Amino acid sequence: MKYCYDKNLPWTYSKNEMELVKQKGNGILYDSELHRFEDFDHNEIDITGEVIFPRTGVAQIYDLLDDIVRQGGTPAFSKDEMEQVRKWPKYVQTKRTGHMLTGKDLLDEEVIERLEQIYGTEFFMKTLRKDFSGIIPIELLKDKECAFYKTLVHHPDTEFFISEKVNIEQDQYGKKEYRCFVVDGEIYNISRFTSRILHEIDPQVLEKLQNIVASLKGSFPKNYVLDVFEYELNGEKDLDVLEFNSIDASGLYLYNSCIEKSDDLLHKKPRHVATEFRSSLEDCTSEGKITIDRQNLYSIPDTFSNDLSCMCTVGILGVRVFDAHISPEDFGRHVPIFNIGKFVNPVKFDDDLARHPVKEKKM
């Protein structure tokens, strides 16, 4: 199997991953402009009969998959499998209550009434495209004049995962969230959401992951990224699926790799991090807090989050005030943060018919 990277993307953040496959001799490059595959010396190569494992951007993956097939290769995962991972709530039941709904569903009064009966005054909401997530008050679905409701109107087909609001458990390192890379149906490695805090993995976390992966064999793709978390709900603690992610563009944390399978899943060996992070090992510590500040992707066009930002800031879609900060409190706005009229200069036309007559000065 060959790991493949788009040479035209700014791969600064994954240069160690590319260096690893270069050393192992199992990596290739893809030129998206010339639609060809190359070795690391930029010589064109033939991929006929090769299994290709794409690692690229979300926007580039479909073209890359097409070119792999067109040139005789076999993708390690297909578009259909990626779509199944993206729509994971259809195939995986979480312990906490959850639903997959569209924007149109969320505007239906009967659906809103049922959601209120199930979740109460607020719930957790996330787009399946992962550009937006947050705790949403049920009242925003009833207020037809607020920015959130108006944005939903323009996203009838956008898919959302709705679930109970929970309190994420914490320890000395911070929130107890874990990322697991699954390659060819096997757990390759597990890491908490950090690139510098050394840590061990609780055996119960590994057991939970093993049970989930085993339960999906034969009914779910073999390559994916699984995130789990520990939480408290109604006085009881639990470990559950947070989400699944497509493996082509998912980021790595300190012990994660899609290239090398770990022989120490519980991290019992001191400082035994993934090879991709060995060069920065001297900066790692076993103390400190994991600080993950998830930001909604307000700057990405044609997404729910971008349109919500536009609606909150200026009140119309397609116009966004860059660097403008919005908070969940802004979702309920009836009046936008900025008056767009202040940013637009009126256009003046030279129209003789519209001019006031000017008296000539007498000499």
Coordinates of C-alpha atoms in Angstrom, one line a residue:
M1 CA 0.0 0.0 0.0
K2 CA 1.2 3.5 -0.9
Y3 CA 0.4 6.6 1.1
C4 CA -0.4 9.5 -1.2
Y5 CA -0.1 13.3 -0.6
D6 CA -1.1 16.2 -2.8
K7 CA 2.1 18.0 -3.6
N8 CA 0.3 21.3 -4.3
L9 CA -1.1 21.7 -0.8
P10 CA 0.8 23.6 1.9
W11 CA 1.7 20.4 3.9
T12 CA 3.7 22.2 6.6
Y13 CA 1.6 20.6 9.3
S14 CA 2.2 17.1 8.0
K15 CA 5.8 17.3 6.8
N16 CA 6.8 14.7 9.4
E17 CA 4.2 12.3 8.1
M18 CA 5.5 12.7 4.6
E19 CA 9.1 12.3 5.7
L20 CA 8.2 9.0 7.4
V21 CA 6.6 7.4 4.3
K22 CA 9.6 8.7 2.2
Q23 CA 12.0 6.8 4.6
K24 CA 9.8 3.7 4.5
G25 CA 9.6 3.8 0.7
N26 CA 5.8 3.6 0.8
G27 CA 4.8 7.1 -0.1
I28 CA 4.0 8.9 -3.4
L29 CA 2.9 12.4 -4.4
Y30 CA -0.1 13.5 -6.5
D31 CA 0.1 16.5 -8.8
S32 CA -3.5 17.8 -8.9
E33 CA -2.7 20.3 -11.7
L34 CA -1.1 17.7 -14.1
H35 CA -3.3 14.8 -12.8
R36 CA -0.3 12.5 -12.4
F37 CA 1.4 10.5 -9.6
E38 CA 5.1 11.0 -8.8
D39 CA 7.8 9.7 -6.5
F40 CA 9.5 12.0 -4.1
D41 CA 12.0 13.0 -6.8
H42 CA 9.1 14.2 -8.8
N43 CA 9.4 11.5 -11.5
E44 CA 6.0 10.3 -12.9
I45 CA 5.1 6.8 -11.8
D46 CA 2.6 4.1 -12.8
I47 CA 0.2 3.2 -10.1
T48 CA -1.6 0.3 -12.0
G49 CA -2.5 -2.4 -9.5
E50 CA -1.4 -0.4 -6.5
V51 CA -3.5 0.2 -3.4
I52 CA -3.4 3.9 -2.7
F53 CA -4.1 5.4 0.7
P54 CA -5.0 9.1 0.1
R55 CA -4.0 11.8 2.7
T56 CA -5.2 15.1 1.4
G57 CA -7.6 18.0 2.1
V58 CA -11.4 17.7 2.4
A59 CA -11.8 19.7 -0.8
Q60 CA -9.3 17.7 -2.8
I61 CA -10.1 14.1 -1.9
Y62 CA -12.8 13.4 -4.5
D63 CA -10.6 14.4 -7.5
L64 CA -7.8 12.4 -6.1
L65 CA -9.9 9.3 -5.7
D66 CA -11.1 9.7 -9.3
D67 CA -7.6 9.9 -10.6
I68 CA -6.5 6.8 -8.6
V69 CA -9.2 4.8 -10.3
R70 CA -8.7 6.4 -13.7
Q71 CA -5.0 5.4 -13.7
G72 CA -5.5 1.8 -12.6
G73 CA -5.0 2.1 -8.9
T74 CA -7.3 0.9 -6.1
P75 CA -8.2 3.5 -3.4
A76 CA -7.9 2.2 0.2
F77 CA -11.4 3.5 0.7
S78 CA -14.2 4.6 -1.7
K79 CA -16.4 7.6 -1.9
D80 CA -19.3 5.5 -0.7
E81 CA -17.3 4.4 2.3
M82 CA -16.3 8.0 3.1
E83 CA -20.0 9.0 2.9
Q84 CA -20.9 6.2 5.3
V85 CA -18.3 7.4 7.8
R86 CA -19.6 11.0 7.4
K87 CA -23.1 9.9 8.1
W88 CA -22.1 7.6 11.0
P89 CA -25.2 8.4 13.2
K90 CA -27.2 6.3 10.7
Y91 CA -25.1 3.2 11.4
V92 CA -23.9 3.7 15.0
Q93 CA -26.1 4.0 18.1
T94 CA -24.6 6.2 20.9
K95 CA -25.5 5.6 24.5
R96 CA -26.7 9.2 24.8
T97 CA -29.9 10.1 23.0
G98 CA -29.2 11.4 19.5
H99 CA -30.9 12.1 16.2
M100 CA -29.8 13.0 12.6
L101 CA -32.0 15.8 11.2
T102 CA -31.9 18.2 8.3
G103 CA -32.4 22.0 8.4
K104 CA -35.9 21.5 7.1
D105 CA -36.7 19.1 9.9
L106 CA -35.5 21.6 12.5
L107 CA -38.1 24.2 11.2
D108 CA -41.0 21.8 11.5
E109 CA -43.2 22.7 14.5
E110 CA -44.0 19.1 15.3
V111 CA -40.3 18.1 15.2
I112 CA -39.5 21.1 17.5
E113 CA -42.1 20.0 19.9
R114 CA -40.7 16.4 20.0
L115 CA -37.2 17.7 20.5
E116 CA -38.3 19.8 23.4
Q117 CA -40.0 16.8 25.0
I118 CA -36.8 14.7 24.5
Y119 CA -34.0 17.3 25.2
G120 CA -35.7 20.0 27.3
T121 CA -34.6 23.6 26.9
E122 CA -31.3 23.0 25.0
F123 CA -29.3 20.4 23.1
F124 CA -25.9 19.8 21.4
M125 CA -25.9 20.3 17.7
K126 CA -23.2 19.6 15.0
T127 CA -23.2 19.7 11.3
L128 CA -22.2 16.4 9.7
R129 CA -19.7 18.5 7.6
K130 CA -18.2 19.5 11.0
D131 CA -18.0 23.2 10.3
F132 CA -20.3 24.1 13.2
S133 CA -21.1 22.8 16.7
G134 CA -22.6 24.2 19.8
I135 CA -25.2 24.1 22.6
I136 CA -28.4 25.4 21.1
P137 CA -31.4 26.7 23.1
I138 CA -34.7 25.2 21.8
E139 CA -36.1 28.8 21.7
L140 CA -33.9 29.6 18.7
L141 CA -35.9 27.1 16.6
K142 CA -39.1 28.9 17.5
D143 CA -37.9 32.5 17.0
K144 CA -38.5 33.2 13.3
E145 CA -36.8 36.6 13.5
C146 CA -33.5 35.4 15.0
A147 CA -30.3 35.0 13.0
F148 CA -30.1 31.2 13.8
Y149 CA -33.6 30.5 12.4
K150 CA -33.0 32.6 9.3
T151 CA -29.9 30.7 8.6
L152 CA -31.6 27.4 8.9
V153 CA -34.2 28.5 6.3
H154 CA -31.3 28.7 3.8
H155 CA -30.1 25.2 4.7
P156 CA -33.0 22.8 4.3
D157 CA -30.8 19.9 3.2
T158 CA -27.9 20.5 5.6
E159 CA -27.5 17.5 7.9
F160 CA -27.1 17.9 11.6
F161 CA -26.4 15.5 14.5
I162 CA -28.5 16.4 17.6
S163 CA -27.8 14.9 21.0
E164 CA -28.1 15.4 24.7
K165 CA -26.0 18.1 26.4
V166 CA -23.5 16.3 28.6
N167 CA -20.7 17.3 31.0
I168 CA -17.3 16.0 29.7
E169 CA -15.2 14.4 32.5
Q170 CA -11.8 15.9 33.2
D171 CA -8.7 14.9 35.0
Q172 CA -5.3 16.5 35.7
Y173 CA -4.7 16.9 31.9
G174 CA -8.1 18.3 31.0
K175 CA -11.1 16.9 29.1
K176 CA -11.1 13.1 28.7
E177 CA -11.4 12.8 24.9
Y178 CA -9.5 10.3 22.8
R179 CA -8.7 9.8 19.1
C180 CA -8.2 6.4 17.6
F181 CA -7.0 5.6 14.1
V182 CA -8.4 2.4 12.6
V183 CA -6.6 1.1 9.5
D184 CA -7.8 -2.1 7.7
G185 CA -10.2 -2.8 10.7
E186 CA -7.4 -2.7 13.3
I187 CA -6.8 -0.2 16.1
Y188 CA -3.5 1.5 15.1
N189 CA -3.1 3.9 18.0
I190 CA -4.9 6.0 20.6
S191 CA -4.2 9.6 21.8
R192 CA -5.7 12.3 23.8
F193 CA -6.3 15.5 22.0
T194 CA -2.8 17.0 22.5
S195 CA 0.4 17.2 20.6
R196 CA 2.7 17.8 23.6
I197 CA 1.3 16.3 26.8
L198 CA 2.7 12.8 27.5
H199 CA 0.0 10.5 28.9
E200 CA -1.1 6.9 29.4
I201 CA -4.4 5.4 28.2
D202 CA -6.8 3.9 30.7
P203 CA -7.4 0.1 29.9
Q204 CA -11.1 0.8 30.0
V205 CA -10.8 3.2 27.2
L206 CA -8.9 0.6 25.1
E207 CA -11.6 -2.0 25.9
K208 CA -14.4 0.4 24.9
L209 CA -12.6 1.1 21.6
Q210 CA -12.0 -2.5 20.9
N211 CA -15.7 -3.3 21.5
I212 CA -16.8 -0.5 19.1
V213 CA -14.4 -1.5 16.4
A214 CA -15.4 -5.2 16.7
S215 CA -19.1 -4.4 16.6
L216 CA -18.7 -2.5 13.3
K217 CA -16.7 -5.2 11.4
G218 CA -18.6 -6.3 8.2
S219 CA -21.1 -3.4 8.4
F220 CA -18.8 -0.3 8.4
P221 CA -15.7 0.8 6.4
K222 CA -12.3 -0.6 7.5
N223 CA -10.5 2.8 7.6
Y224 CA -11.7 5.6 9.8
V225 CA -10.9 7.8 12.8
L226 CA -13.0 7.2 15.9
D227 CA -13.2 9.8 18.7
V228 CA -14.6 8.8 22.1
F229 CA -15.1 10.8 25.3
E230 CA -16.0 10.3 28.9
Y231 CA -19.0 12.2 30.3
E232 CA -21.5 12.6 33.1
L233 CA -25.2 12.6 32.4
N234 CA -28.0 12.5 35.0
G235 CA -25.5 11.6 37.7
E236 CA -24.0 8.7 35.8
K237 CA -20.6 8.5 34.1
D238 CA -20.1 6.9 30.7
L239 CA -17.7 6.4 27.8
D240 CA -19.3 6.9 24.4
V241 CA -18.7 7.7 20.8
L242 CA -18.0 11.4 20.2
E243 CA -17.9 11.1 16.4
F244 CA -16.3 9.3 13.5
N245 CA -14.1 11.1 10.9
S246 CA -12.9 10.2 7.5
I247 CA -9.3 9.1 7.7
D248 CA -8.1 11.0 4.5
A249 CA -7.9 14.4 6.2
S250 CA -8.1 13.8 9.9
G251 CA -5.3 15.4 12.0
L252 CA -2.9 13.5 14.2
Y253 CA -2.3 13.9 17.9
L254 CA 0.8 12.9 19.9
Y255 CA 0.4 9.1 19.6
N256 CA -1.5 9.0 16.4
S257 CA -0.4 7.6 13.0
C258 CA -2.2 6.1 10.0
I259 CA 1.2 4.7 8.8
E260 CA 2.6 2.8 11.8
K261 CA 0.7 0.5 14.2
S262 CA 1.6 1.0 17.8
D263 CA 2.8 -2.0 19.9
D264 CA 2.0 0.0 23.1
L265 CA -1.6 1.1 22.9
L266 CA -1.7 2.0 26.6
H267 CA 1.5 4.1 26.4
K268 CA 3.3 2.2 29.1
K269 CA 6.7 2.9 27.5
P270 CA 8.0 6.3 28.6
R271 CA 8.0 8.9 25.8
H272 CA 7.0 6.4 23.2
V273 CA 5.1 8.8 21.0
A274 CA 4.3 8.4 17.3
T275 CA 7.3 8.6 15.0
E276 CA 5.7 11.7 13.3
F277 CA 6.2 13.6 16.6
R278 CA 9.7 12.3 17.6
S279 CA 11.4 15.4 16.3
S280 CA 9.5 17.5 18.8
L281 CA 9.8 15.1 21.8
E282 CA 12.0 17.4 23.7
D283 CA 9.1 19.9 23.9
C284 CA 6.8 17.4 25.3
T285 CA 5.9 17.2 29.0
S286 CA 3.9 15.0 31.4
E287 CA 2.5 18.0 33.1
G288 CA 0.2 20.8 32.1
K289 CA -3.3 21.0 30.7
I290 CA -4.7 19.9 27.3
T291 CA -6.3 23.0 25.9
I292 CA -8.4 22.3 22.9
D293 CA -10.3 25.3 21.7
R294 CA -12.6 24.1 18.9
Q295 CA -13.5 26.9 16.6
N296 CA -16.5 26.9 14.3
L297 CA -15.3 27.3 10.7
Y298 CA -17.0 30.6 10.0
S299 CA -14.6 31.5 7.2
I300 CA -15.3 28.5 4.9
P301 CA -17.8 29.6 2.1
D302 CA -21.0 27.7 1.4
T303 CA -21.2 26.2 4.9
F304 CA -23.8 26.6 7.7
S305 CA -21.3 28.3 10.0
N306 CA -20.3 30.8 7.4
D307 CA -23.9 31.7 6.6
L308 CA -24.7 32.0 10.3
S309 CA -21.8 34.4 10.7
C310 CA -23.0 36.5 7.9
M311 CA -26.5 36.6 9.3
C312 CA -25.3 37.5 12.8
T313 CA -22.9 40.2 11.6
V314 CA -24.6 42.0 8.7
G315 CA -28.0 40.3 8.4
I316 CA -27.6 38.9 4.9
L317 CA -25.9 35.9 3.3
G318 CA -22.7 36.3 1.2
V319 CA -21.4 39.3 3.1
R320 CA -19.2 38.7 6.2
V321 CA -17.1 41.2 8.3
F322 CA -13.7 39.5 8.5
D323 CA -12.3 39.1 12.0
A324 CA -15.7 40.0 13.5
H325 CA -16.2 37.9 16.7
I326 CA -19.5 36.3 17.2
S327 CA -20.6 34.3 20.2
P328 CA -23.5 31.9 20.9
E329 CA -25.4 34.9 22.3
D330 CA -25.4 36.4 18.8
F331 CA -27.4 33.5 17.4
G332 CA -30.6 34.9 18.8
R333 CA -30.1 38.4 17.3
H334 CA -32.9 40.2 15.6
V335 CA -30.7 43.0 14.6
P336 CA -27.2 42.3 13.1
I337 CA -24.0 43.4 14.9
F338 CA -23.1 45.8 12.0
N339 CA -25.2 48.1 9.9
I340 CA -24.1 47.2 6.4
G341 CA -25.2 50.6 5.1
K342 CA -22.3 52.2 7.0
F343 CA -19.8 50.2 4.9
V344 CA -21.4 51.0 1.5
N345 CA -20.9 54.3 -0.2
P346 CA -23.9 55.4 -2.2
V347 CA -23.2 55.5 -5.9
K348 CA -23.8 58.8 -7.6
F349 CA -24.6 59.1 -11.2
D350 CA -24.0 62.1 -13.5
D351 CA -27.4 62.6 -14.8
D352 CA -28.1 66.0 -16.3
L353 CA -31.8 65.5 -15.8
A354 CA -31.3 65.0 -12.1
R355 CA -29.2 68.0 -11.6
H356 CA -30.5 71.1 -10.0
P357 CA -30.3 74.1 -12.4
V358 CA -27.4 76.3 -11.7
K359 CA -27.7 80.0 -12.3
E360 CA -25.0 81.6 -14.4
K361 CA -23.0 84.3 -12.7
K362 CA -23.4 87.7 -14.2
M363 CA -20.1 89.3 -15.2

